[in-house]
Amino acid sequence: MNEIELSLLLALLLCHTLSDFILQSDTWANQKQRDHWRAISLYWHVGIHSLSSLAVMVVFGVDILKAVAAMLIIGLTHGLIDVLKSYTPPRRVSFFLMDQGLHLAILAAVWWWIIDASLSGFPVELDLLWQPQTLLVALVYLVVMRPASILIALIMRRWSEGVDTRGTLADAGARIGMLERFLILTFVLSHQMAAIGFLLTAKSVLRFGDLYEDRDRKLTEYVLLGTMLSFSLTLTLGLLTRYLLSVL
């Protein structure tokens, strides 16, 4: 595998992450879950996936006929998988992971089929943007934001129903989690591991009073559990990314 082939794979993964988690709203996802194959949002979602993948392949010099065929494979299989998932119980970690695993497996298979000696990459003046290191860092930052937030919410769902969140800001926990994962990943990639300890301490201190005075104990434990899960996931991804950057 050469540098351009690796860059193409990372660019396709970036397209998938953007299309599935950033450019797809909760309204679209709920509509697909409710209306299945009849949901208009399903076809918009598949179209965004297909066209963004096609654009990446064309930019990297993939033969146009092969790129169009690959786009159709990605789009049709993505739509089929999403329709099948819409018939499964919502908000289940296992189905979420299975859904993403199938998407990524198909994407990897298509990438393996389209790579050949004709790949050219971006023009020279944009050379830095298609470097594997740049694409890898961008991909990991995207993953620790929205996709990680969804995964953590699904894992924490079994405890969230028993927690009284009255008096808290709507969606504040998810936004705080995104910001803390952004900071943790930045600290790991910049080799500032000590700063992560200060961040964890600061967040723990904010809940210490409630725990000490036995107020909202369930909420406190819920927040701390979510925090440790968020920190562990981001640290793992950050350290793995740092290792990959060292060998690329």
CSV table of C-alpha atoms in Angstrom, one decimal:
chain,number,residue,atom,x,y,z
A,1,MET,CA,0.0,0.0,0.0
A,2,ASN,CA,1.5,3.3,-1.0
A,3,GLU,CA,0.8,6.8,0.4
A,4,ILE,CA,-1.9,7.8,-2.2
A,5,GLU,CA,-3.8,4.5,-1.7
A,6,LEU,CA,-3.8,5.0,2.1
A,7,SER,CA,-4.9,8.6,1.6
A,8,LEU,CA,-7.8,7.5,-0.6
A,9,LEU,CA,-9.0,5.0,2.1
A,10,LEU,CA,-8.8,7.7,4.8
A,11,ALA,CA,-10.6,10.2,2.5
A,12,LEU,CA,-13.4,7.7,1.9
A,13,LEU,CA,-13.7,7.1,5.7
A,14,LEU,CA,-13.9,10.8,6.2
A,15,CYS,CA,-16.7,11.0,3.7
A,16,HIS,CA,-18.6,8.2,5.5
A,17,THR,CA,-18.1,9.9,8.9
A,18,LEU,CA,-19.3,13.3,7.6
A,19,SER,CA,-22.2,11.9,5.7
A,20,ASP,CA,-23.4,9.5,8.4
A,21,PHE,CA,-22.9,11.6,11.5
A,22,ILE,CA,-22.5,15.3,10.6
A,23,LEU,CA,-24.7,15.8,7.5
A,24,GLN,CA,-27.4,13.5,8.7
A,25,SER,CA,-29.7,15.2,11.3
A,26,ASP,CA,-31.7,13.4,14.0
A,27,THR,CA,-34.9,14.2,12.1
A,28,TRP,CA,-33.6,12.3,9.1
A,29,ALA,CA,-32.5,9.3,11.3
A,30,ASN,CA,-35.9,9.2,13.1
A,31,GLN,CA,-37.8,9.4,9.8
A,32,LYS,CA,-35.8,6.5,8.4
A,33,GLN,CA,-36.5,4.5,11.6
A,34,ARG,CA,-40.3,5.3,11.3
A,35,ASP,CA,-40.9,5.1,7.5
A,36,HIS,CA,-38.2,2.6,6.5
A,37,TRP,CA,-37.7,2.4,2.7
A,38,ARG,CA,-40.5,5.0,2.2
A,39,ALA,CA,-38.5,7.8,4.0
A,40,ILE,CA,-37.5,10.6,1.7
A,41,SER,CA,-34.5,11.3,4.0
A,42,LEU,CA,-33.2,7.8,3.2
A,43,TYR,CA,-32.7,8.8,-0.4
A,44,TRP,CA,-31.2,12.2,0.4
A,45,HIS,CA,-28.8,10.4,2.8
A,46,VAL,CA,-27.8,7.8,0.2
A,47,GLY,CA,-27.3,10.5,-2.4
A,48,ILE,CA,-25.0,12.5,-0.2
A,49,HIS,CA,-23.0,9.4,0.6
A,50,SER,CA,-22.7,8.4,-3.1
A,51,LEU,CA,-21.8,11.8,-4.5
A,52,SER,CA,-19.2,12.6,-1.8
A,53,SER,CA,-17.6,9.2,-2.4
A,54,LEU,CA,-17.6,9.8,-6.2
A,55,ALA,CA,-16.0,13.2,-5.8
A,56,VAL,CA,-13.2,11.8,-3.7
A,57,MET,CA,-12.5,8.9,-6.2
A,58,VAL,CA,-12.5,11.3,-9.1
A,59,VAL,CA,-10.1,13.7,-7.4
A,60,PHE,CA,-7.8,10.8,-6.7
A,61,GLY,CA,-7.7,9.8,-10.4
A,62,VAL,CA,-9.8,6.6,-10.2
A,63,ASP,CA,-11.0,5.6,-13.7
A,64,ILE,CA,-14.4,7.3,-14.2
A,65,LEU,CA,-16.3,4.1,-15.1
A,66,LYS,CA,-14.8,2.2,-12.1
A,67,ALA,CA,-15.6,5.2,-9.9
A,68,VAL,CA,-19.2,5.3,-11.0
A,69,ALA,CA,-19.6,1.6,-10.4
A,70,ALA,CA,-18.0,1.9,-7.0
A,71,MET,CA,-20.3,4.8,-6.2
A,72,LEU,CA,-23.4,2.7,-7.1
A,73,ILE,CA,-22.1,-0.2,-4.9
A,74,ILE,CA,-21.5,2.1,-1.9
A,75,GLY,CA,-24.9,3.9,-2.4
A,76,LEU,CA,-27.0,0.8,-2.9
A,77,THR,CA,-25.5,-1.2,-0.1
A,78,HIS,CA,-25.6,1.7,2.3
A,79,GLY,CA,-29.3,2.2,1.5
A,80,LEU,CA,-30.0,-1.5,1.9
A,81,ILE,CA,-28.2,-1.7,5.3
A,82,ASP,CA,-30.0,1.4,6.6
A,83,VAL,CA,-33.4,0.0,5.6
A,84,LEU,CA,-32.6,-3.3,7.3
A,85,LYS,CA,-31.4,-1.4,10.4
A,86,SER,CA,-34.7,0.6,10.5
A,87,TYR,CA,-36.5,-2.7,11.3
A,88,THR,CA,-34.4,-3.4,14.3
A,89,PRO,CA,-35.1,-2.0,17.8
A,90,PRO,CA,-33.8,1.5,18.1
A,91,ARG,CA,-31.0,2.7,20.3
A,92,ARG,CA,-29.2,-0.7,20.7
A,93,VAL,CA,-25.4,-0.7,20.8
A,94,SER,CA,-25.1,-4.1,19.1
A,95,PHE,CA,-27.2,-2.9,16.0
A,96,PHE,CA,-25.3,0.4,15.9
A,97,LEU,CA,-21.9,-1.4,15.8
A,98,MET,CA,-23.2,-4.0,13.3
A,99,ASP,CA,-24.5,-1.2,11.0
A,100,GLN,CA,-21.2,0.7,11.1
A,101,GLY,CA,-19.2,-2.5,10.7
A,102,LEU,CA,-21.0,-3.5,7.5
A,103,HIS,CA,-20.7,0.0,6.1
A,104,LEU,CA,-16.9,0.1,6.8
A,105,ALA,CA,-16.4,-3.5,5.5
A,106,ILE,CA,-18.1,-2.6,2.2
A,107,LEU,CA,-16.1,0.7,1.9
A,108,ALA,CA,-12.8,-1.2,2.5
A,109,ALA,CA,-13.8,-3.8,-0.1
A,110,VAL,CA,-14.6,-1.2,-2.7
A,111,TRP,CA,-11.4,0.7,-1.9
A,112,TRP,CA,-9.4,-2.5,-2.4
A,113,TRP,CA,-11.1,-3.0,-5.8
A,114,ILE,CA,-10.5,0.5,-7.2
A,115,ILE,CA,-6.9,1.1,-6.2
A,116,ASP,CA,-4.5,0.8,-9.1
A,117,ALA,CA,-1.4,2.5,-10.5
A,118,SER,CA,-3.5,5.3,-12.1
A,119,LEU,CA,-4.2,7.0,-8.7
A,120,SER,CA,-2.8,10.5,-8.7
A,121,GLY,CA,-3.9,12.3,-5.6
A,122,PHE,CA,-4.5,16.1,-5.2
A,123,PRO,CA,-2.7,18.7,-7.2
A,124,VAL,CA,0.7,19.7,-5.8
A,125,GLU,CA,-0.5,23.0,-4.3
A,126,LEU,CA,-2.9,21.0,-2.0
A,127,ASP,CA,-0.3,18.3,-1.2
A,128,LEU,CA,-0.5,18.7,2.5
A,129,LEU,CA,-4.3,18.1,2.6
A,130,TRP,CA,-4.1,14.6,1.2
A,131,GLN,CA,-1.2,13.4,3.3
A,132,PRO,CA,-2.2,10.3,5.3
A,133,GLN,CA,-1.2,12.0,8.5
A,134,THR,CA,-3.5,15.0,7.9
A,135,LEU,CA,-6.4,12.8,6.9
A,136,LEU,CA,-5.9,10.5,9.8
A,137,VAL,CA,-6.0,13.3,12.4
A,138,ALA,CA,-9.1,14.9,10.7
A,139,LEU,CA,-10.8,11.5,10.8
A,140,VAL,CA,-10.1,10.8,14.5
A,141,TYR,CA,-11.2,14.3,15.5
A,142,LEU,CA,-14.5,13.7,13.7
A,143,VAL,CA,-14.9,10.2,15.3
A,144,VAL,CA,-14.4,11.5,18.8
A,145,MET,CA,-17.1,14.1,18.3
A,146,ARG,CA,-20.5,12.9,16.9
A,147,PRO,CA,-19.9,9.1,16.5
A,148,ALA,CA,-18.4,8.7,19.9
A,149,SER,CA,-21.2,10.8,21.4
A,150,ILE,CA,-23.8,8.5,19.9
A,151,LEU,CA,-22.0,5.3,21.0
A,152,ILE,CA,-21.6,6.6,24.6
A,153,ALA,CA,-25.3,7.6,24.7
A,154,LEU,CA,-26.3,4.1,23.6
A,155,ILE,CA,-24.1,2.4,26.2
A,156,MET,CA,-25.3,4.7,29.0
A,157,ARG,CA,-29.0,4.3,27.9
A,158,ARG,CA,-29.6,1.5,30.5
A,159,TRP,CA,-28.9,3.9,33.3
A,160,SER,CA,-30.2,7.2,31.9
A,161,GLU,CA,-33.9,6.3,32.4
A,162,GLY,CA,-33.4,6.1,36.2
A,163,VAL,CA,-31.7,9.5,36.4
A,164,ASP,CA,-33.5,12.8,37.2
A,165,THR,CA,-32.1,15.4,34.8
A,166,ARG,CA,-34.5,18.2,35.8
A,167,GLY,CA,-32.7,21.4,36.4
A,168,THR,CA,-30.0,20.6,33.8
A,169,LEU,CA,-29.5,22.3,30.4
A,170,ALA,CA,-30.9,20.4,27.4
A,171,ASP,CA,-28.2,18.4,25.6
A,172,ALA,CA,-25.6,20.1,27.7
A,173,GLY,CA,-24.0,16.8,28.7
A,174,ALA,CA,-23.5,15.8,25.1
A,175,ARG,CA,-22.0,19.2,24.2
A,176,ILE,CA,-19.7,19.1,27.2
A,177,GLY,CA,-18.6,15.5,26.3
A,178,MET,CA,-17.7,16.6,22.8
A,179,LEU,CA,-15.6,19.5,24.1
A,180,GLU,CA,-13.8,17.3,26.6
A,181,ARG,CA,-13.0,14.7,24.0
A,182,PHE,CA,-11.7,17.4,21.7
A,183,LEU,CA,-9.4,18.6,24.5
A,184,ILE,CA,-8.3,15.1,25.5
A,185,LEU,CA,-7.4,14.1,21.9
A,186,THR,CA,-5.5,17.4,21.5
A,187,PHE,CA,-3.6,16.8,24.7
A,188,VAL,CA,-2.7,13.2,23.7
A,189,LEU,CA,-1.5,14.2,20.2
A,190,SER,CA,0.5,17.1,21.6
A,191,HIS,CA,2.1,14.8,24.3
A,192,GLN,CA,0.5,16.8,27.2
A,193,MET,CA,-0.8,13.8,29.2
A,194,ALA,CA,-0.6,15.7,32.5
A,195,ALA,CA,-3.2,18.2,31.3
A,196,ILE,CA,-5.7,15.3,31.0
A,197,GLY,CA,-5.4,14.7,34.7
A,198,PHE,CA,-6.2,18.3,35.5
A,199,LEU,CA,-9.2,18.1,33.2
A,200,LEU,CA,-10.5,15.0,34.9
A,201,THR,CA,-9.9,16.6,38.4
A,202,ALA,CA,-11.7,19.8,37.4
A,203,LYS,CA,-14.8,17.9,36.3
A,204,SER,CA,-14.8,15.7,39.3
A,205,VAL,CA,-14.6,18.6,41.7
A,206,LEU,CA,-17.7,20.1,40.1
A,207,ARG,CA,-19.7,17.1,41.3
A,208,PHE,CA,-18.0,16.5,44.6
A,209,GLY,CA,-20.4,18.7,46.6
A,210,ASP,CA,-23.5,16.8,45.5
A,211,LEU,CA,-21.8,13.4,46.2
A,212,TYR,CA,-20.5,14.6,49.6
A,213,GLU,CA,-23.9,15.9,50.7
A,214,ASP,CA,-25.7,12.9,49.2
A,215,ARG,CA,-27.7,15.0,46.8
A,216,ASP,CA,-28.5,13.6,43.4
A,217,ARG,CA,-26.2,10.6,44.0
A,218,LYS,CA,-27.6,8.7,41.0
A,219,LEU,CA,-27.0,11.7,38.7
A,220,THR,CA,-23.5,12.1,40.1
A,221,GLU,CA,-22.6,8.5,39.5
A,222,TYR,CA,-24.2,8.7,36.1
A,223,VAL,CA,-22.0,11.7,35.2
A,224,LEU,CA,-18.9,10.1,36.5
A,225,LEU,CA,-19.5,6.9,34.6
A,226,GLY,CA,-20.1,8.8,31.4
A,227,THR,CA,-17.0,10.8,32.0
A,228,MET,CA,-14.8,7.7,32.5
A,229,LEU,CA,-16.2,6.1,29.4
A,230,SER,CA,-15.6,9.2,27.4
A,231,PHE,CA,-12.1,9.6,28.7
A,232,SER,CA,-11.2,5.9,28.2
A,233,LEU,CA,-12.5,5.9,24.6
A,234,THR,CA,-10.7,9.1,23.6
A,235,LEU,CA,-7.5,8.1,25.3
A,236,THR,CA,-7.5,4.8,23.4
A,237,LEU,CA,-8.1,6.5,20.1
A,238,GLY,CA,-5.6,9.2,20.8
A,239,LEU,CA,-2.8,6.8,21.7
A,240,LEU,CA,-3.6,4.6,18.7
A,241,THR,CA,-3.5,7.6,16.5
A,242,ARG,CA,-0.2,8.8,18.0
A,243,TYR,CA,1.3,5.4,17.3
A,244,LEU,CA,0.0,5.4,13.7
A,245,LEU,CA,1.4,8.8,13.1
A,246,SER,CA,4.8,7.7,14.3
A,247,VAL,CA,4.9,4.8,11.8
A,248,LEU,CA,3.4,6.5,8.7
